[in-house]
Short mmCIF file of C-alpha atoms in Angstrom, two decimals:
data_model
loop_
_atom_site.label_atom_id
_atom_site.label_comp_id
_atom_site.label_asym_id
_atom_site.label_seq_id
_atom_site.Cartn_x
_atom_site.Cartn_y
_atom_site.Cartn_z
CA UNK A 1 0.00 0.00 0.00
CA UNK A 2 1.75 2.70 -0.85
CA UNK A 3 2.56 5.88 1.67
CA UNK A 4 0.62 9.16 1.82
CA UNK A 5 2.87 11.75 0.60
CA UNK A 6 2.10 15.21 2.20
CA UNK A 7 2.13 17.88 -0.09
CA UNK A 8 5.16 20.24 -0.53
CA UNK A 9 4.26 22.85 1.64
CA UNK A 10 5.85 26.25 1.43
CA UNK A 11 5.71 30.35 3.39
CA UNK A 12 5.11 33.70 1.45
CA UNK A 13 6.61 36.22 3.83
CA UNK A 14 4.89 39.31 3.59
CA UNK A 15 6.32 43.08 3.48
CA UNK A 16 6.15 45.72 6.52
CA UNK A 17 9.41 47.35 7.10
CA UNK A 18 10.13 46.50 11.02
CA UNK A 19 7.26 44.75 11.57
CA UNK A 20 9.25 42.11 9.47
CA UNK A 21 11.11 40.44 12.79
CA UNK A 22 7.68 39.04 13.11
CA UNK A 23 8.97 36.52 10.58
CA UNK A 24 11.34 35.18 12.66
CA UNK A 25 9.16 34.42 15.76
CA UNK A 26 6.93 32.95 13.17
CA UNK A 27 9.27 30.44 11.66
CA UNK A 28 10.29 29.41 15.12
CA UNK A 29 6.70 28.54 16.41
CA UNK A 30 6.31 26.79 13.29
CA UNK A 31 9.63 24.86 14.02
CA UNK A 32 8.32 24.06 17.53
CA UNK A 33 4.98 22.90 16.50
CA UNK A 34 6.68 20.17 13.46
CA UNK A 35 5.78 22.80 10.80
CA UNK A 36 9.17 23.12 8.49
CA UNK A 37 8.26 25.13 5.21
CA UNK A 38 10.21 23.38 2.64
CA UNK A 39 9.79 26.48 0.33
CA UNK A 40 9.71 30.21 0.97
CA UNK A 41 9.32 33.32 -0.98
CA UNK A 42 9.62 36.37 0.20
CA UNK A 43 8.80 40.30 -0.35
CA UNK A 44 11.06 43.09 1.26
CA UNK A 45 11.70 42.43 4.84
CA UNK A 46 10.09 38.90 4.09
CA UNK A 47 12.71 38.34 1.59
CA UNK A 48 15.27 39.43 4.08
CA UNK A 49 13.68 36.79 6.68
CA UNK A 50 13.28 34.25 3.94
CA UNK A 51 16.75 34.11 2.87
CA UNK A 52 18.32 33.68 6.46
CA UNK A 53 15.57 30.93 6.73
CA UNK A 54 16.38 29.40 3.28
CA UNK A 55 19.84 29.47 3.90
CA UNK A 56 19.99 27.72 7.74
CA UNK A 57 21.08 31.02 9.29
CA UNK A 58 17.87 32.19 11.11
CA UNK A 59 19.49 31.72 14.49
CA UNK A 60 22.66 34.34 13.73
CA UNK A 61 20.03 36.46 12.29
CA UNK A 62 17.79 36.92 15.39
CA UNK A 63 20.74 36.82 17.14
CA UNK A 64 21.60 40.50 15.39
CA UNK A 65 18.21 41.70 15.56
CA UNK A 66 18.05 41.02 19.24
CA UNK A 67 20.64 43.20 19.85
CA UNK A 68 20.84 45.85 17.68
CA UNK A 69 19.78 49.79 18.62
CA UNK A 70 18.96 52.78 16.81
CA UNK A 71 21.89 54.16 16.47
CA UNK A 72 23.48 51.01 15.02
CA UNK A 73 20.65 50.97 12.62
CA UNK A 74 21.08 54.44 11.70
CA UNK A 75 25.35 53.39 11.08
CA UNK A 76 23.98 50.37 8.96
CA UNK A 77 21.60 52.71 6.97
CA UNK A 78 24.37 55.27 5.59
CA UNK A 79 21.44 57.80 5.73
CA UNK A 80 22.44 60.85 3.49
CA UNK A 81 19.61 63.48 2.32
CA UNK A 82 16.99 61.48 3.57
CA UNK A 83 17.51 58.22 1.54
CA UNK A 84 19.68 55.03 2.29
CA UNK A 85 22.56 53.71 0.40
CA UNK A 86 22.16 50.38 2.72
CA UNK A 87 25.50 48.98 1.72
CA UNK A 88 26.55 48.90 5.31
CA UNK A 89 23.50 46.92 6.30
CA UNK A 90 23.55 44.51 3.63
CA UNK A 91 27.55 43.86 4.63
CA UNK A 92 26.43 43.61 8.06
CA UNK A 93 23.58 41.20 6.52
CA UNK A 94 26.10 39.16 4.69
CA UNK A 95 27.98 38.37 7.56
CA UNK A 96 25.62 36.96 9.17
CA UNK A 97 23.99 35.21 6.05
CA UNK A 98 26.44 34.34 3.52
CA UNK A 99 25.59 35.60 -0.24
CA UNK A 100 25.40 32.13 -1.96
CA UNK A 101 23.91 32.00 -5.31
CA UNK A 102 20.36 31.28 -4.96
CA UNK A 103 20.08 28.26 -6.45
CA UNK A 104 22.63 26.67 -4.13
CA UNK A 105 20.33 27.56 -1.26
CA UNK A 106 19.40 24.10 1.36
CA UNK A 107 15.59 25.06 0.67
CA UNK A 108 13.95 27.05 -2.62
CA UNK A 109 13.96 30.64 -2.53
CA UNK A 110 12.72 33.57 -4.35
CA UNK A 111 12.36 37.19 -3.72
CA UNK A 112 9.90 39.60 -5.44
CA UNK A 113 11.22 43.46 -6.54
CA UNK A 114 9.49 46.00 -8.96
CA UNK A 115 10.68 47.13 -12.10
CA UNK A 116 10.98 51.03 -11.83
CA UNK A 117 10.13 51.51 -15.82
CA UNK A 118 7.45 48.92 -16.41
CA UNK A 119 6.11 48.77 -13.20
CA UNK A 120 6.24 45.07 -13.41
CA UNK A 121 7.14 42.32 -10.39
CA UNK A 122 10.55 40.66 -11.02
CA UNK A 123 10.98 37.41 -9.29
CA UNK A 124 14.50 36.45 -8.37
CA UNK A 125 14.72 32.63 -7.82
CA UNK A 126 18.85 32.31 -8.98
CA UNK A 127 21.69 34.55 -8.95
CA UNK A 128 23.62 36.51 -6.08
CA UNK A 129 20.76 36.09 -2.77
CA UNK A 130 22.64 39.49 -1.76
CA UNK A 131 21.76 41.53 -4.82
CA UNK A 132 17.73 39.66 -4.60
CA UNK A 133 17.53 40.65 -1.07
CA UNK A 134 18.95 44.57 -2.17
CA UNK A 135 16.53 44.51 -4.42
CA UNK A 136 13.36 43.50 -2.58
CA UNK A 137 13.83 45.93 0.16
CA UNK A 138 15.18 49.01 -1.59
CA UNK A 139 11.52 50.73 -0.19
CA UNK A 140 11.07 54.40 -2.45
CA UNK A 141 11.60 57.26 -0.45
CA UNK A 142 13.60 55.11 1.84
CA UNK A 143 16.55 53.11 0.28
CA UNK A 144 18.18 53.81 -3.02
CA UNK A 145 16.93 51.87 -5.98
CA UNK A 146 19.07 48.87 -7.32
CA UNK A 147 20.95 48.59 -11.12
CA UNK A 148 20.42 45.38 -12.15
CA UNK A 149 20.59 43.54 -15.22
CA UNK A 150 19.85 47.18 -17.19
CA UNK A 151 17.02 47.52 -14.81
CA UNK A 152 16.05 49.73 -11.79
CA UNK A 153 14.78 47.75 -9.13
CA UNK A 154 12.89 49.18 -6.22
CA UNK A 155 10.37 47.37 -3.09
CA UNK A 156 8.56 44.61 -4.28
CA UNK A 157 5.77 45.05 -1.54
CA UNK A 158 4.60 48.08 -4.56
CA UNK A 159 3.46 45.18 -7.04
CA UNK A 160 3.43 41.81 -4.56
CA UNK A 161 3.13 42.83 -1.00
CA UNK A 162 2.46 39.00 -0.33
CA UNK A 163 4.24 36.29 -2.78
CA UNK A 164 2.24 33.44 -2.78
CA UNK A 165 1.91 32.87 -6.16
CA UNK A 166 6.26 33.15 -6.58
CA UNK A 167 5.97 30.81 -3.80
CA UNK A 168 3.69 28.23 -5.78
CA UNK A 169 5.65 28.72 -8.91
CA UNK A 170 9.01 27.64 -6.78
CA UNK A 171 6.89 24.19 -6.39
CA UNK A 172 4.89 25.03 -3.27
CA UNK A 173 1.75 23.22 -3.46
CA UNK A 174 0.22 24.07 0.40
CA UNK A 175 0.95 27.54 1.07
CA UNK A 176 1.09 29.64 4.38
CA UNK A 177 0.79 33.17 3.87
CA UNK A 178 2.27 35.96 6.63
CA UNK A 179 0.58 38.98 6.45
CA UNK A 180 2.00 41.71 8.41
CA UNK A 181 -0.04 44.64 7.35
CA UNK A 182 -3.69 43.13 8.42
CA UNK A 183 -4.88 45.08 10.93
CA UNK A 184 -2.50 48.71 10.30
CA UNK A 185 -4.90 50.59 8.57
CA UNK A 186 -5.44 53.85 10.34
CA UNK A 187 -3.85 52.93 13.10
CA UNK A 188 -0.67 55.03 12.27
CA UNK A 189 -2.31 58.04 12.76
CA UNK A 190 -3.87 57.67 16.07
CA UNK A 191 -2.16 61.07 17.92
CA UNK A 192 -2.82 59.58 21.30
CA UNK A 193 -0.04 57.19 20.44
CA UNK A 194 2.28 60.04 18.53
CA UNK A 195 2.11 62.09 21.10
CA UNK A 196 3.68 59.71 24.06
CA UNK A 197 5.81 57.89 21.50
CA UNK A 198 9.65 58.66 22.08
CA UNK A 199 11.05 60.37 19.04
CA UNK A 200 12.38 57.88 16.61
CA UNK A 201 15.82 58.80 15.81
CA UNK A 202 16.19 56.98 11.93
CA UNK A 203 12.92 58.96 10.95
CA UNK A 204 14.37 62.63 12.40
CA UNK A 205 17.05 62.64 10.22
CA UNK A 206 15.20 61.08 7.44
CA UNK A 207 12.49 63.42 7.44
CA UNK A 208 14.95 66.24 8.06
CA UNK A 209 17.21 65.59 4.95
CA UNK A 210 13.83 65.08 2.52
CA UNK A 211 12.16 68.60 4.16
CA UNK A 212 15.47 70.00 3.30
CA UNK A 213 15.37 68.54 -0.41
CA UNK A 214 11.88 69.45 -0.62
CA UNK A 215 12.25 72.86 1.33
CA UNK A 216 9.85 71.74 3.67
CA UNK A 217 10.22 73.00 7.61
CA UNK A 218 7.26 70.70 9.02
CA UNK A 219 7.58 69.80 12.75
CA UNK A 220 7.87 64.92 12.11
CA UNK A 221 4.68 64.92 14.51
CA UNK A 222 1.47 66.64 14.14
CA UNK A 223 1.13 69.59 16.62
CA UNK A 224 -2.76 69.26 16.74
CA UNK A 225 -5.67 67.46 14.76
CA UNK A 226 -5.75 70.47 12.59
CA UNK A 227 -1.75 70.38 12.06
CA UNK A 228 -1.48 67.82 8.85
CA UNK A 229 0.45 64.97 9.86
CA UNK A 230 4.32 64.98 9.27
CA UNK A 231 6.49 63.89 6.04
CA UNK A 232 6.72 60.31 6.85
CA UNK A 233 3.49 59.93 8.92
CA UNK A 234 2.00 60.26 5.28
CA UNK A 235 4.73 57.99 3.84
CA UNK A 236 3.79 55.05 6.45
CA UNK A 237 0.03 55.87 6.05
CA UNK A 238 -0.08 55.85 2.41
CA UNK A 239 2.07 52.35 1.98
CA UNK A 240 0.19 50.85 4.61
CA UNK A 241 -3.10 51.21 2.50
CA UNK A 242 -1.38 50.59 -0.73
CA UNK A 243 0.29 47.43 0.71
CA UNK A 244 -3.55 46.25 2.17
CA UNK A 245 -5.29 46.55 -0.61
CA UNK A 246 -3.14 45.40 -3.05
CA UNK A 247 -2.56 42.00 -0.96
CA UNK A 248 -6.27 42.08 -0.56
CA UNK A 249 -6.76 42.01 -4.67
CA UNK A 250 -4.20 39.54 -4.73
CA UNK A 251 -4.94 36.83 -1.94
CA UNK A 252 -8.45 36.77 -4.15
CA UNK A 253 -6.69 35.70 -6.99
CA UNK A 254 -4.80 33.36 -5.59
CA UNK A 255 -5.40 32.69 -1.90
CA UNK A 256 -3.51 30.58 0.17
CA UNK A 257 -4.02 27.61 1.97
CA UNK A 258 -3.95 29.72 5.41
CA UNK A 259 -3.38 33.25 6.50
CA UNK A 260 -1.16 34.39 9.64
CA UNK A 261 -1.86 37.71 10.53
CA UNK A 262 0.28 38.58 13.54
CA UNK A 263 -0.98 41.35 15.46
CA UNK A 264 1.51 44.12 14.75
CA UNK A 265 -0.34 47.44 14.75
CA UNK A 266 1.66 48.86 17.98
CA UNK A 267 4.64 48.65 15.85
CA UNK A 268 5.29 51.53 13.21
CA UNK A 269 7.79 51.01 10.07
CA UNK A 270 10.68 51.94 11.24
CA UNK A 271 10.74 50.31 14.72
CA UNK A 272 13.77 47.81 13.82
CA UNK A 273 15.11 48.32 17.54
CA UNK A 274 11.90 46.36 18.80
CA UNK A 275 12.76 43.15 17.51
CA UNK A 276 11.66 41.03 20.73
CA UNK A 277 8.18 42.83 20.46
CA UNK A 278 7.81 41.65 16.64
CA UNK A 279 8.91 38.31 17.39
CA UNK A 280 6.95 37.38 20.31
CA UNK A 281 3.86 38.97 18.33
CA UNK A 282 4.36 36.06 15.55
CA UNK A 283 5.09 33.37 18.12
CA UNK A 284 1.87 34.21 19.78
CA UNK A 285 0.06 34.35 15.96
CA UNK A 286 1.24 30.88 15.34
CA UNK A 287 0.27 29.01 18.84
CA UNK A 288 -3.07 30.77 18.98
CA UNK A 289 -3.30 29.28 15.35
CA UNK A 290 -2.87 26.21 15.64
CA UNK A 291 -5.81 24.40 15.04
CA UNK A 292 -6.32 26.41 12.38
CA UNK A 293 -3.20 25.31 10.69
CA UNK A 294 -3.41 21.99 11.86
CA UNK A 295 -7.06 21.73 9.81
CA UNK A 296 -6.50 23.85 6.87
CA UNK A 297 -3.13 22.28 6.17
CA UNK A 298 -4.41 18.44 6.82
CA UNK A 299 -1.35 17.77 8.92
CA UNK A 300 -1.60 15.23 11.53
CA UNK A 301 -2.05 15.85 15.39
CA UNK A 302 0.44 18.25 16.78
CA UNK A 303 1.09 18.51 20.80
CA UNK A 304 0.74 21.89 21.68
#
């Protein structure tokens, strides 16, 4: 009689800037529960997370994350006029992950970035896993586009904020979709929340270079209700929509076989030094899920 084969099943790691380290805790609940992707694709921050994953080196990843502050993160960033170069952070990302060609990777992987000209989604699934990973987070406004292959390359979370169907197409045929960006909407702009939050160091000097590009002297955080909302208030409202209704459009098209939504909306964009928050928040997704998962995925009991 022969055995019952389960299906190849694969993760589509989502885009959300910080809220990204949520990939990690997710993986690891996964891990703990007998859930092991054999596949992953990811978008942005998810194809930052993905390719540690892909390539065995998610431990010396969190590792980093765990420990880094904001003014490391604002070293990494080389932040000059209000834009990244991010060649320091990708070196610091390559030590820790080393840039193997992606084909050579233990597990499938594949990254989604944008086309500047055409607008259309370029899926890297071989080649340098440094110059994919460049590629998929270089967020406009933020980091520097990428040359490659006669092409500008910017965020891929502007055509695919959620690869699933790059993940299918890499052989996936049970998919688990992350979604960081479920439940963000209009939260951002909550002035309660501006108003206690420390100031965010990364965003100062980013907002202060593009107000001085732009001749702009806006105070970053809105003074009143009737104050409009500062440079990069509107940047992180405006790609939080785009992102949500985009992946929206596209899970209809192609849905997955289950959703993790992590609840994330305390974080903001550029929270990177509150990786223990992000993580725990996708631990907790995943073990509060796990029915769920168990059921939509047909796996067989798992011992919570």
């Amino acid at each position: 009689m022969p055995l019952h084969r389960q299906p190849r099943l694969g993760i589509a790691l989502g885009s959300g800037a910080a809220r990204g380290w949520a990939h990690i805790g997710i993986l690891r609940a996964l891990a703990e529960a007998g859930i092991v992707p054999e596949i992953v694709a990811g978008t942005s921050i998810g194809a930052l997370v993905g390719a540690a994953y892909a390539s065995d080196r998610l431990s010396r990843l969190e590792e980093w994350v765990m420990q880094i502050d904001w003014w490391e993160i604002i070293r990494y960033m080389d932040v000059r006029l209000g834009g990244v170069e991010g060649e320091r952070l990708m070196q610091a990302f390559c030590e820790r992950v080393e840039n193997a060609p992606i084909e050579t990777l233990p597990k499938p992987f594949g990254a989604v970035a944008t086309d500047l000209h055409t607008g259309r989604e370029v899926w890297f699934q071989k080649g340098p896993l440094l110059e994919a990973v460049r590629a998929s987070i270089a967020l406009p406004g933020l980091f520097s586009p990428v040359r490659y292959a006669g092409r500008w390359l910017v965020d891929g979370g502007l055509v695919d904020p959620l690869p699933i169907s790059l993940c299918r197409a890499l052989g996936a045929e049970q998919v688990i979709a992350v979604n960081l960006n479920g439940d963000i909407v209009g939260r951002h702009f909550n002035l309660r929340t501006m108003r206690r939050a420390a100031p965010n160091p990364l965003l100062a000097r980013l907002s202060a270079g593009w107000q001085a590009v732009l001749g702009h002297h806006r105070p970053a955080t809105p003074a009143s209700e009737e104050e409009p909302p500062g440079l990069f208030d509107v940047m992180a409202g405006a790609i939080n929509i785009m992102q949500d209704r985009i992946t929206r459009t596209r899970m209809a098209g192609d849905p997955p076989d289950i959703v993790l939504a992590p609840r994330l909306a305390h974080l903001g964009l550029m929270d990177f030094d509150r990786a223990s928050e992000a993580i725990a928040a996708g631990m907790d997704c995943v073990r509060r899920r796990l029915p769920l998962l168990k059921d939509a995925l047909n796996l067989p009991e798992i011992d919570e």
